[in-house]
Amino acid sequence: MHQVRLQIKGSDEARYSYSIDVQISAVLQYWSKPKNYPLFIRSVPVQNELKFHYTVHTSLDVVEEKISAVGKAMADQRELYLGLLYPTEDYKVYGYVTNSKVKFVIVVDSSNTSLRDNEIRSMFRKLHNSFTDVMCNPFYNPGDTIQSKAFDSIVSAMMVQAS
Amino acid sequence: MAQCVQSVQELIQDSFVPKVAVLCSEDAQKITRKNNLNFSELLRPFCRLTSEGHMRDSNNQVQVVKNLRISVNNVVTRPSVPTSGVHSPAQRRLLSEVVSASQPAEGGVANVITAGDYDLNISATTPWFEAYRESFLQSMPASDHEFLNHYLACLLVVSSSEAVPVEQFLKLSQEQHMIQHNGEYTNPKWFIPNTLKYYVLLHDMSQGDEQRADSVYEDMKQRYGSQGCYLLKINSRTAAAGTDEQIPDPWSQYLNKSSLQSQVRNPAMPCDESSNRQSINKGLRFNHTTPALTLVLCGRSCKLLDYKGKHSCELPSDKPTRRAKSLQFYTGVAAGTSHGACLTLNDHNRLRLFIQEFTFRGLLPHIEKNIRQLNDQLVSRKGLSRSLFSVTKKLFGGGKVPEKSIAELKNTSGLLYHPEAPELQIRKMADLCFLVQHYELAYSCYHTAKKDFLSDQAMLYAAGALEMAAVSAFLQGGAQRPYPAHYMDTAIQTYRDVCKNKVLAERCALFSAEVLKSQAKYSDAATLLIKMTSEDSDLCSALLLEQAAHCFINMRNPMVRKFAFHMILAGHRFSKAGQKRHALRCYCQAMQVYKGKGWSLAEDHINFTIGRQSFTLRQPENAVLAFRHILTNDSQQTATQQGAFLREYLYVYRNVPGVCEVALPQLPLPCINSSATRVYFGHERRLAEGEKQAATHVSLDQEFDQDLAAVWQDLEEQVVAAANRGVVPSTFYPTQCCLNSQTDNLHFPLAVVEEPIIVEVAFRNPLKVPLVLSDLSLLWKFTLKDFSRPQPQDVMVGDAVTITNEKEAIAPRVRKGKGGIPSVCKFLTFSLLSWQARLKLLPRQTGQLTILGLVYNLASTPSTGDSTINSNSPSVRGRQDLEIQGPRLNQTKEEKTSVSHGPDRRLDPTITPPMPLLEVFFLQFPTALLCGEIRKAYVEFCNVSHVPLCGLRVASTHPDFFTFGSSSLATPLTPLSPTSFENCSAYKTLATPPGATPGSVTAVTLVSAADFGSGGGGVFGTGGKRVAEIPLGEGTLTPGESTQLPLWLRGPDQEGVHEINFLFYYEGAEKGGKISHRVLRHTVFICASRSLSVRATACRSNTLPEEEGRNGSMLVFVDVENINTSEAGVREFHIAQVSSSSKQWRLHKCINPAENKDCKLTTRERGKLCFRATRCKPHEATSKSLEKYTFADLSLGNEQIISSTTPCADFFFRRCQSSESWRPLIAVETQGRHSRSQGAGPGGGAEDITGVVRKCNEVDLDIIVLWKAFVVEDNKQVILEGQLHVALQTIGKEACSLRQKEEAQEMVLLKFKPELPPPMTRPSMEQLSHLIKTNLHYPESYSHSFVQKSLCMIPVILTLSNCSLAQVDAIIDLRHKTTSPESLEVHGSFTWLGKTQYKLQLRAQEVMRLPLRAGFLHAGVYNLGTPRVFAKLADQGAMCETSQQTATPALIIINST
């Protein structure tokens, strides 16, 4: 379903990126082409937020690397889910890129074994759907930080579920 | 990894060089000491061989040795120290000093790397890292498992001045032997048991006997062979002589490093003798406290160590004195000239030659020999040992423990071999090969050794072999063998995990990373480097992380963010390691990536760190800058964090020396919204003074309203035009008392001297913590200018601190008033609140003032969070400039395409000479009025300036609201009539003559409108309708004078709240000033409540004109309804009088005189009055030329109000003016409507038809209804008076005192196409039907004897009266029969006899009689009104022949007798 929606929205202009961090988790987005700035960030243990921000920001390098690697082969029907970007000592970082180059990043506590690849994938899909809804809002100015309540609640629900 | 000066090959080669020890006799040392050097130092610059060496390998093949370097060192002996895997504290300190000494050059090379959208400014080289690496490699302790840094040879140096040099040689030789074989010292380590001894005879050319030296040398040759000894002649010039000769100093670059290392403590010291001395001192200290230190400081301090060490065994008790002596000695030398003072270039060459000779004759052959030996050993043993091992392995089932290890100790790193163990021989050979650049052989040897060690589980040895195998494989070059990266990895892992030797692991990692880098495997290198970071050494981790970061940025696809992240990590480690400068640099580089990308948390963190580091490094400017960023950006931090940032910032600020004294610093907080700054010129006005109510004027408390401003500007324009005889001067510029962002600020505002200027500044606190501001004041600049002769004088900047002094001290100029709110000197601005401060300036002289900014103290509240201000909380004095950007220009194309802003001169007022200043007060000014109510109030004008005032005028949006009366008609107040009401009536009244019947005409007055128009003190000036001149006594108000004038007010006709604006205009007596005029604004709000509603209709009377002897008369019906809803307040209304005012008509008499005298109306009652109006005969002829109004008063009470005087007439005329404006509009509208109903038709000449036609229906009669209302107010009865106006325009059409709101205006559809212009201009049928008035004259009843005569003929006269002013053609058709069924029923009909159709022409206003005869056949009642009259204007075609309105039914009774 979201494939169709994306076509509607989708120009090949790469525009946003977005990331989520579920460590017990945080969600993030950024504007990819011009600046890669965050559209939405959320992390559940707030006390160490700075570290997550750094982690997510750093992961963009890997995301870009993966995109450029995949992009050449099959530009059109590539997998949106990028899989595990890289593991650090404490966290696993997963990535997802929409066709419009909005990036989603989820950072999960590596001790959290309940989250397997499939769960992460479905989380991304949910996130993407919700993000599409945000974009469909005619009052949303693309590129602004996301302040949608619906989106917020979906992310919160996901993070609660994940933790 | 950053770029390095050396290539990888060079680096590795230089890291592993043959080492040569030096033993010197004391005399020889003295010789070298003359040059401020010891022997090893003397040789050091020449240790790299420029020529190629040759040697033969075991296969007798010639191997070329290129670019070989040897390392010459003094022998430093020390007791056995267990080699640990970590650095000693002293080593660490040294390394850290090395690193901190090496800083990036100021403004040095920084290349820009563009990665994606990032442009990063990164220094490509990292000299500190290289310095660290060099130091690190040099400080590698010699270990047992490798031989690369073991001494291969020993130079024995003896002076030729010695008595018996040969004996000295022997002594030294013995000493060397003792050191090597005594077992007392494990350091230094020696490569091979029989170390090469090279005998050097040092000859001092300047003092020694050369021949003797030669002979001794000959002797030596005999003894040691020509290959093993050398005569070195140096010091061929005396230190004193030949200073003119410039000799290069090759030592400095080798020796400076050591002095640099010691300089770190005191960077200010210049790098010459003084620093040398210091380094010596330090060397001594090292010596004393840490005897275990090895070769830490190369150079003199190093020498000192071994000097000390050599003798310490002999003279342990003598220590203090010796040290003192040596100190003396060194300082003496150090105080002399620089290095190599006694050496000529020739000597340099000799030294170079010596090294070459030594290497090629002594060292290389020695190595060659040893390699061959070892090779032979190995070959001979190989067969045996291999077979033996394999057999034993088979027998014992892969027994792990080889025979040698049984006796050895086992430690964590595996086995320890005896130094002469056969397993080590192969390693030794490999090392030898490696040193002489025979990498291929070295590799194979290492490879073999590795296998052996591994099988023995001697992990340390194996790791060493692996490392070297990898390195030599790499150095082989070519594509012979791929670089075995995994060897390195295994080696590192083994070193670190199995052997716990961090130092070796680090060395290995450094090489590995360098090699990987050279192969462009940056990502691997980065991983490796990151893996090597540990908690143990912050410095090392920091450097490695930084290199890793450089690896990321150097990748083919630069990983900018990873670079930034690792830079931050590196910066963090640097700061932990105390390397503040490096930490700061790292953070700054990382900042480039994070800056402005929305990663606010990270950005804040970096900024905060940068700020802190900068502050500790005494770079307060940068610190302040960084902190500003945190505070000014919209911070996402928590309140406590923000509070901490703020305190830190203030602390930094206060501790910045000298900043506050020189110039006040710019403070970042709170945010000043410059564009919201408002400037007010003039005093803060009193709003009320006792009963007096001051004019509201403008104040800062009012919000700016664009529409209102336009209204005021319009009023001002009108009044200025009125003052300038109807023309607005080109220099006119609307007065603006209060400037803000929406006003037009292109011009310099004008301020008057001695009148304050109030500046309102808007602050906003972006933080979540409160800020404390105190001692606010303005910062300004003033240029004195006398406007008569402009001459710029001194510019002085007022400082807040000196205000009070300024008053007396500096002569006149401008003095600053107190701060806006003097009683409060501290403000708290709470989080995210906006807040305004008002500051006042009082200019004392004319000139040009510029307000620059604000000065204030900024402090934070104590962290406890309570808002009480304690006085000693730290505060910072600083300033913020007010820079206002003007509106964006968008006029020309250039301006549209670019972003440019116009000027904003809000803060640059020009101070002009004094101007008059008016104050206006109102007395008894009501706030609520009934509609139409007349009230008298007083207004007081007061000139409060020192300059006379004149030309006082007033303009208003509601000119019909007030009047000052007409002075020309001002007669002394009428004596009150006996029956007048108790309160003083606003009207002028006359008692009615007793006999007169109420309702009859009592007075008719003729008044010219001009009397109320432009007469002296008249209502309306020539310039604009809304402008009135105010009748001042002499036309001027002298300073301090005040005048009271009466003012009549009339409640607006519309109910509701009305906002009424007055604009008082006045000028100074002197013309030609900068300010031509000044204005004062006043706004009142009047609440009007409903009173009476008057409707009036005019009917044409049907009586014949002749009857009354006049040309016209009319009936006027006046409906009066009390629509007041407040029953409690207003008890009843009395209609006191009805007056008329018109140019042509006047009220003649009241037709229905009521029973009671007054017409009383209580709530919701209604009454009808009927009046007859007649034309004003006497003026008929001249009415057009003489625009005089006839006022006729019909008093219904017992007193007559003279309506033709003030204020009644004033308001009447004012109302006319305002209503005239809408009258034509209605006309056009009605015409439009008619045209549509009439349809198309030729419209030629239709204009005048319409006019003509309308004219005949027009009445121009205004009815003034004067009423009195009995109102109960505070249990007292009050009588209010008022007047209502009704304008009758058309006969038959009802007019109302309340202006009907046009329905059409309520919802006007937006039309995009202009409507077609009304093609109409044709009068309507209805209008045309009024052209002719008809009248039938006949006897009312007639008796006729039908018996006698069957036909009864009765003469009837039809009177036709042309109402219009044009010729009218009329057709009278008598045959016309009514077709209505009703008339058919009437039995019997009559016939007109005679001519039954007439065609007549009537001139303007002509009355024509037409005799007719009617014939009746029966008796009965007949309606004679059957004639139809069709009329058309004479000059028109047949088009508009219209049937005229029939007269009322004309009944005749025919009686039959």
CSV table of C-alpha atoms in Angstrom, one decimal, chain B residues 488-778:
chain,number,residue,atom,x,y,z
B,488,MET,CA,49.8,-8.1,11.9
B,489,ASP,CA,46.3,-8.7,13.3
B,490,THR,CA,47.5,-11.9,15.0
B,491,ALA,CA,50.6,-10.2,16.3
B,492,ILE,CA,48.6,-7.4,17.8
B,493,GLN,CA,46.1,-9.7,19.3
B,494,THR,CA,48.8,-11.9,20.8
B,495,TYR,CA,50.7,-8.9,22.2
B,496,ARG,CA,47.7,-7.5,23.7
B,497,ASP,CA,45.7,-10.5,24.9
B,498,VAL,CA,48.3,-13.2,25.6
B,499,CYS,CA,51.4,-11.2,26.5
B,500,LYS,CA,49.5,-8.3,28.0
B,501,ASN,CA,52.1,-6.0,26.5
B,502,LYS,CA,50.3,-2.9,25.5
B,503,VAL,CA,53.4,-1.1,24.3
B,504,LEU,CA,54.3,-3.7,21.8
B,505,ALA,CA,50.8,-4.0,20.7
B,506,GLU,CA,50.7,-0.3,20.1
B,507,ARG,CA,53.9,-0.3,18.2
B,508,CYS,CA,52.6,-3.1,16.0
B,509,ALA,CA,49.3,-1.3,15.5
B,510,LEU,CA,51.0,1.9,14.5
B,511,PHE,CA,53.0,0.1,11.8
B,512,SER,CA,50.1,-1.9,10.7
B,513,ALA,CA,47.8,1.2,10.4
B,514,GLU,CA,50.5,3.0,8.5
B,515,VAL,CA,50.9,0.1,6.1
B,516,LEU,CA,47.2,-0.2,5.6
B,517,LYS,CA,47.0,3.5,5.0
B,518,SER,CA,49.6,3.3,2.3
B,519,GLN,CA,47.5,0.6,0.7
B,520,ALA,CA,44.4,2.9,1.0
B,521,LYS,CA,42.7,0.5,3.3
B,522,TYR,CA,41.4,3.3,5.4
B,523,SER,CA,38.5,1.5,6.9
B,524,ASP,CA,40.7,-1.3,8.1
B,525,ALA,CA,43.1,1.1,9.5
B,526,ALA,CA,40.4,3.0,11.3
B,527,THR,CA,39.0,-0.2,12.8
B,528,LEU,CA,42.4,-1.2,13.9
B,529,LEU,CA,43.2,2.1,15.5
B,530,ILE,CA,39.8,2.3,17.3
B,531,LYS,CA,40.4,-1.2,18.6
B,532,MET,CA,43.7,-0.1,20.1
B,533,THR,CA,42.1,2.6,22.2
B,534,SER,CA,41.8,1.6,25.8
B,535,GLU,CA,41.1,3.0,29.2
B,536,ASP,CA,44.8,2.9,30.2
B,537,SER,CA,46.2,5.7,28.3
B,538,ASP,CA,44.1,8.7,27.4
B,539,LEU,CA,46.8,10.3,25.4
B,540,CYS,CA,47.4,7.3,23.2
B,541,SER,CA,43.7,6.7,22.8
B,542,ALA,CA,43.1,10.3,21.8
B,543,LEU,CA,45.9,10.2,19.2
B,544,LEU,CA,44.6,6.9,17.8
B,545,LEU,CA,41.1,8.1,17.7
B,546,GLU,CA,42.1,11.2,15.9
B,547,GLN,CA,44.0,9.2,13.4
B,548,ALA,CA,41.0,7.0,12.9
B,549,ALA,CA,38.9,10.1,12.3
B,550,HIS,CA,41.4,11.1,9.6
B,551,CYS,CA,41.1,7.7,8.1
B,552,PHE,CA,37.3,8.2,7.8
B,553,ILE,CA,37.7,11.5,6.1
B,554,ASN,CA,40.3,10.1,3.7
B,555,MET,CA,38.2,7.3,2.5
B,556,ARG,CA,37.1,7.2,-1.1
B,557,ASN,CA,33.6,8.2,0.1
B,558,PRO,CA,34.5,10.3,3.0
B,559,MET,CA,32.6,9.5,6.1
B,560,VAL,CA,32.2,12.9,7.4
B,561,ARG,CA,30.0,12.1,10.4
B,562,LYS,CA,32.2,9.3,11.6
B,563,PHE,CA,35.1,11.6,11.3
B,564,ALA,CA,33.3,14.1,13.4
B,565,PHE,CA,32.2,11.6,16.0
B,566,HIS,CA,35.7,10.2,16.4
B,567,MET,CA,37.1,13.7,16.5
B,568,ILE,CA,34.8,14.4,19.5
B,569,LEU,CA,35.9,11.2,21.1
B,570,ALA,CA,39.5,12.1,20.5
B,571,GLY,CA,38.9,15.6,21.9
B,572,HIS,CA,37.4,14.0,25.0
B,573,ARG,CA,40.3,11.8,25.5
B,574,PHE,CA,42.7,14.7,24.9
B,575,SER,CA,41.0,16.7,27.5
B,576,LYS,CA,41.2,13.8,29.9
B,577,ALA,CA,44.9,13.5,29.1
B,578,GLY,CA,45.3,17.2,29.9
B,579,GLN,CA,46.1,18.1,26.3
B,580,LYS,CA,43.7,21.1,26.3
B,581,ARG,CA,45.0,22.6,23.1
B,582,HIS,CA,44.6,19.4,21.2
B,583,ALA,CA,41.2,18.8,22.7
B,584,LEU,CA,40.0,22.2,21.6
B,585,ARG,CA,41.3,21.7,18.1
B,586,CYS,CA,39.5,18.4,17.8
B,587,TYR,CA,36.3,19.8,19.0
B,588,CYS,CA,36.6,22.7,16.7
B,589,GLN,CA,37.1,20.4,13.7
B,590,ALA,CA,34.1,18.3,14.7
B,591,MET,CA,32.1,21.4,15.1
B,592,GLN,CA,32.3,22.0,11.4
B,593,VAL,CA,30.2,19.0,10.8
B,594,TYR,CA,27.6,19.5,13.4
B,595,LYS,CA,27.2,23.2,12.9
B,596,GLY,CA,23.8,24.4,11.8
B,597,LYS,CA,22.5,21.0,10.9
B,598,GLY,CA,19.8,20.8,13.6
B,599,TRP,CA,21.7,18.5,15.9
B,600,SER,CA,21.2,20.9,18.7
B,601,LEU,CA,22.1,18.7,21.6
B,602,ALA,CA,25.4,17.7,20.0
B,603,GLU,CA,26.1,21.2,19.0
B,604,ASP,CA,25.5,22.5,22.5
B,605,HIS,CA,27.7,19.9,23.9
B,606,ILE,CA,30.5,20.8,21.6
B,607,ASN,CA,30.1,24.5,22.1
B,608,PHE,CA,30.1,24.1,25.8
B,609,THR,CA,33.3,22.1,25.7
B,610,ILE,CA,34.9,24.5,23.3
B,611,GLY,CA,34.0,27.3,25.6
B,612,ARG,CA,35.5,25.6,28.6
B,613,GLN,CA,38.6,24.6,26.9
B,614,SER,CA,39.1,28.0,25.4
B,615,PHE,CA,38.7,29.5,28.7
B,616,THR,CA,41.2,27.3,30.4
B,617,LEU,CA,43.6,28.0,27.6
B,618,ARG,CA,43.1,31.8,28.1
B,619,GLN,CA,41.3,32.4,24.9
B,620,PRO,CA,38.4,34.2,26.4
B,621,GLU,CA,37.2,35.6,23.1
B,622,ASN,CA,36.6,32.1,21.7
B,623,ALA,CA,35.1,30.9,25.0
B,624,VAL,CA,32.7,33.8,25.0
B,625,LEU,CA,31.8,33.1,21.4
B,626,ALA,CA,31.2,29.5,22.0
B,627,PHE,CA,29.0,30.2,25.0
B,628,ARG,CA,27.1,32.7,23.1
B,629,HIS,CA,26.2,30.0,20.7
B,630,ILE,CA,24.7,27.9,23.4
B,631,LEU,CA,22.7,30.7,24.8
B,632,THR,CA,21.5,32.4,21.7
B,633,ASN,CA,20.4,29.4,19.8
B,634,ASP,CA,17.0,28.2,20.8
B,635,SER,CA,18.2,25.8,23.4
B,636,GLN,CA,16.5,22.5,23.8
B,637,GLN,CA,18.3,21.9,27.1
B,638,THR,CA,16.6,21.5,30.4
B,639,ALA,CA,16.3,24.4,32.7
B,640,THR,CA,19.0,23.3,35.0
B,641,GLN,CA,21.4,22.7,32.2
B,642,GLN,CA,20.6,26.2,30.8
B,643,GLY,CA,21.2,27.6,34.2
B,644,ALA,CA,24.5,25.9,34.4
B,645,PHE,CA,25.5,27.2,30.9
B,646,LEU,CA,24.5,30.7,31.9
B,647,ARG,CA,26.5,30.7,35.1
B,648,GLU,CA,29.5,29.3,33.3
B,649,TYR,CA,29.1,32.0,30.7
B,650,LEU,CA,28.9,34.8,33.3
B,651,TYR,CA,31.8,33.3,35.2
B,652,VAL,CA,33.9,33.3,32.1
B,653,TYR,CA,32.9,36.8,31.3
B,654,ARG,CA,33.8,38.1,34.6
B,655,ASN,CA,37.1,36.5,34.6
B,656,VAL,CA,38.1,37.7,31.2
B,657,PRO,CA,40.6,40.4,32.1
B,658,GLY,CA,40.5,43.7,30.4
B,659,VAL,CA,37.3,43.1,28.5
B,660,CYS,CA,35.1,45.2,30.7
B,661,GLU,CA,37.5,48.1,30.9
B,662,VAL,CA,38.3,48.7,27.3
B,663,ALA,CA,34.9,48.3,25.7
B,664,LEU,CA,31.8,46.9,27.1
B,665,PRO,CA,31.2,43.4,25.8
B,666,GLN,CA,28.3,42.5,23.7
B,667,LEU,CA,26.0,40.3,25.7
B,668,PRO,CA,23.9,37.6,24.0
B,669,LEU,CA,21.1,37.6,26.5
B,670,PRO,CA,18.3,38.5,26.7
B,671,CYS,CA,17.4,38.7,23.1
B,672,ILE,CA,16.4,42.1,22.0
B,673,ASN,CA,13.9,42.3,19.4
B,674,SER,CA,15.3,45.4,17.7
B,675,SER,CA,12.6,45.8,15.2
B,676,ALA,CA,10.0,45.9,18.0
B,677,THR,CA,11.8,48.9,19.5
B,678,ARG,CA,9.4,51.8,19.9
B,679,VAL,CA,10.4,55.4,20.2
B,680,TYR,CA,8.1,58.0,21.6
B,681,PHE,CA,8.7,61.7,21.4
B,682,GLY,CA,7.2,64.0,24.0
B,683,HIS,CA,6.2,63.9,27.6
B,684,GLU,CA,4.2,61.3,29.2
B,685,ARG,CA,0.9,63.0,29.4
B,686,ARG,CA,-1.4,63.4,32.3
B,687,LEU,CA,-4.6,61.8,31.5
B,688,ALA,CA,-6.8,63.7,33.9
B,689,GLU,CA,-6.4,66.7,36.1
B,690,GLY,CA,-9.2,67.0,38.6
B,691,GLU,CA,-12.3,67.3,36.6
B,692,LYS,CA,-10.4,68.0,33.5
B,693,GLN,CA,-9.8,65.3,31.1
B,694,ALA,CA,-6.7,65.6,29.0
B,695,ALA,CA,-6.5,64.8,25.4
B,696,THR,CA,-5.5,61.2,24.9
B,697,HIS,CA,-2.9,61.9,22.3
B,698,VAL,CA,-0.5,59.0,21.6
B,699,SER,CA,1.2,56.9,24.2
B,700,LEU,CA,3.4,53.9,24.2
B,701,ASP,CA,0.6,51.9,25.8
B,702,GLN,CA,-1.4,52.1,22.7
B,703,GLU,CA,-1.1,49.4,20.1
B,704,PHE,CA,-0.3,50.6,16.7
B,705,ASP,CA,-3.2,50.3,14.3
B,706,GLN,CA,-2.5,50.7,10.7
B,707,ASP,CA,-6.0,51.7,9.8
B,708,LEU,CA,-6.2,54.2,12.6
B,709,ALA,CA,-2.8,55.6,11.6
B,710,ALA,CA,-4.2,56.1,8.1
B,711,VAL,CA,-7.2,57.9,9.5
B,712,TRP,CA,-5.0,60.2,11.5
B,713,GLN,CA,-2.7,60.9,8.6
B,714,ASP,CA,-5.7,61.7,6.5
B,715,LEU,CA,-7.0,64.1,9.1
B,716,GLU,CA,-3.6,65.7,9.3
B,717,GLU,CA,-3.3,66.1,5.6
B,718,GLN,CA,-6.7,67.8,5.6
B,719,VAL,CA,-5.9,70.2,8.4
B,720,VAL,CA,-2.5,71.0,6.8
B,721,ALA,CA,-4.2,71.7,3.6
B,722,ALA,CA,-6.7,73.9,5.3
B,723,ALA,CA,-3.9,75.8,7.0
B,724,ASN,CA,-2.0,76.2,3.7
B,725,ARG,CA,-4.9,77.5,1.7
B,726,GLY,CA,-6.0,74.3,0.4
B,727,VAL,CA,-2.7,72.9,-0.8
B,728,VAL,CA,-0.7,70.3,1.0
B,729,PRO,CA,2.9,71.4,0.8
B,730,SER,CA,5.3,69.1,-0.9
B,731,THR,CA,7.4,68.9,2.2
B,732,PHE,CA,4.5,67.6,4.2
B,733,TYR,CA,5.3,64.6,6.2
B,734,PRO,CA,2.8,63.3,8.7
B,735,THR,CA,3.7,63.7,12.3
B,736,GLN,CA,4.6,60.5,14.0
B,737,CYS,CA,4.9,60.7,17.7
B,738,CYS,CA,5.4,57.0,18.3
B,739,LEU,CA,7.6,55.1,16.0
B,740,ASN,CA,7.6,51.4,15.6
B,741,SER,CA,8.2,48.8,13.1
B,742,GLN,CA,5.1,49.6,11.1
B,743,THR,CA,5.5,53.3,10.8
B,744,ASP,CA,7.4,54.9,8.0
B,745,ASN,CA,10.9,55.3,9.4
B,746,LEU,CA,12.7,56.5,6.3
B,747,HIS,CA,13.0,60.0,7.6
B,748,PHE,CA,15.0,61.2,10.5
B,749,PRO,CA,12.4,61.7,13.2
B,750,LEU,CA,12.2,65.2,14.7
B,751,ALA,CA,12.4,65.7,18.4
B,752,VAL,CA,12.2,68.9,20.2
B,753,VAL,CA,14.7,70.1,22.6
B,754,GLU,CA,13.8,69.8,26.3
B,755,GLU,CA,11.2,67.3,25.4
B,756,PRO,CA,12.0,63.7,26.4
B,757,ILE,CA,12.5,60.9,24.1
B,758,ILE,CA,11.3,57.6,25.4
B,759,VAL,CA,12.7,54.4,23.9
B,760,GLU,CA,10.9,51.2,24.6
B,761,VAL,CA,13.0,48.1,24.1
B,762,ALA,CA,11.5,44.7,23.8
B,763,PHE,CA,13.4,41.9,25.5
B,764,ARG,CA,12.8,38.2,25.2
B,765,ASN,CA,14.4,35.6,27.3
B,766,PRO,CA,14.9,32.4,25.3
B,767,LEU,CA,16.0,30.4,28.3
B,768,LYS,CA,14.0,28.6,30.8
B,769,VAL,CA,15.8,30.2,33.6
B,770,PRO,CA,15.2,33.7,34.9
B,771,LEU,CA,17.7,36.4,34.1
B,772,VAL,CA,18.4,39.4,36.2
B,773,LEU,CA,19.0,42.7,34.5
B,774,SER,CA,19.9,45.8,36.4
B,775,ASP,CA,21.1,49.3,35.8
B,776,LEU,CA,19.7,49.6,32.3
B,777,SER,CA,20.5,52.7,30.4
B,778,LEU,CA,20.8,53.8,26.9
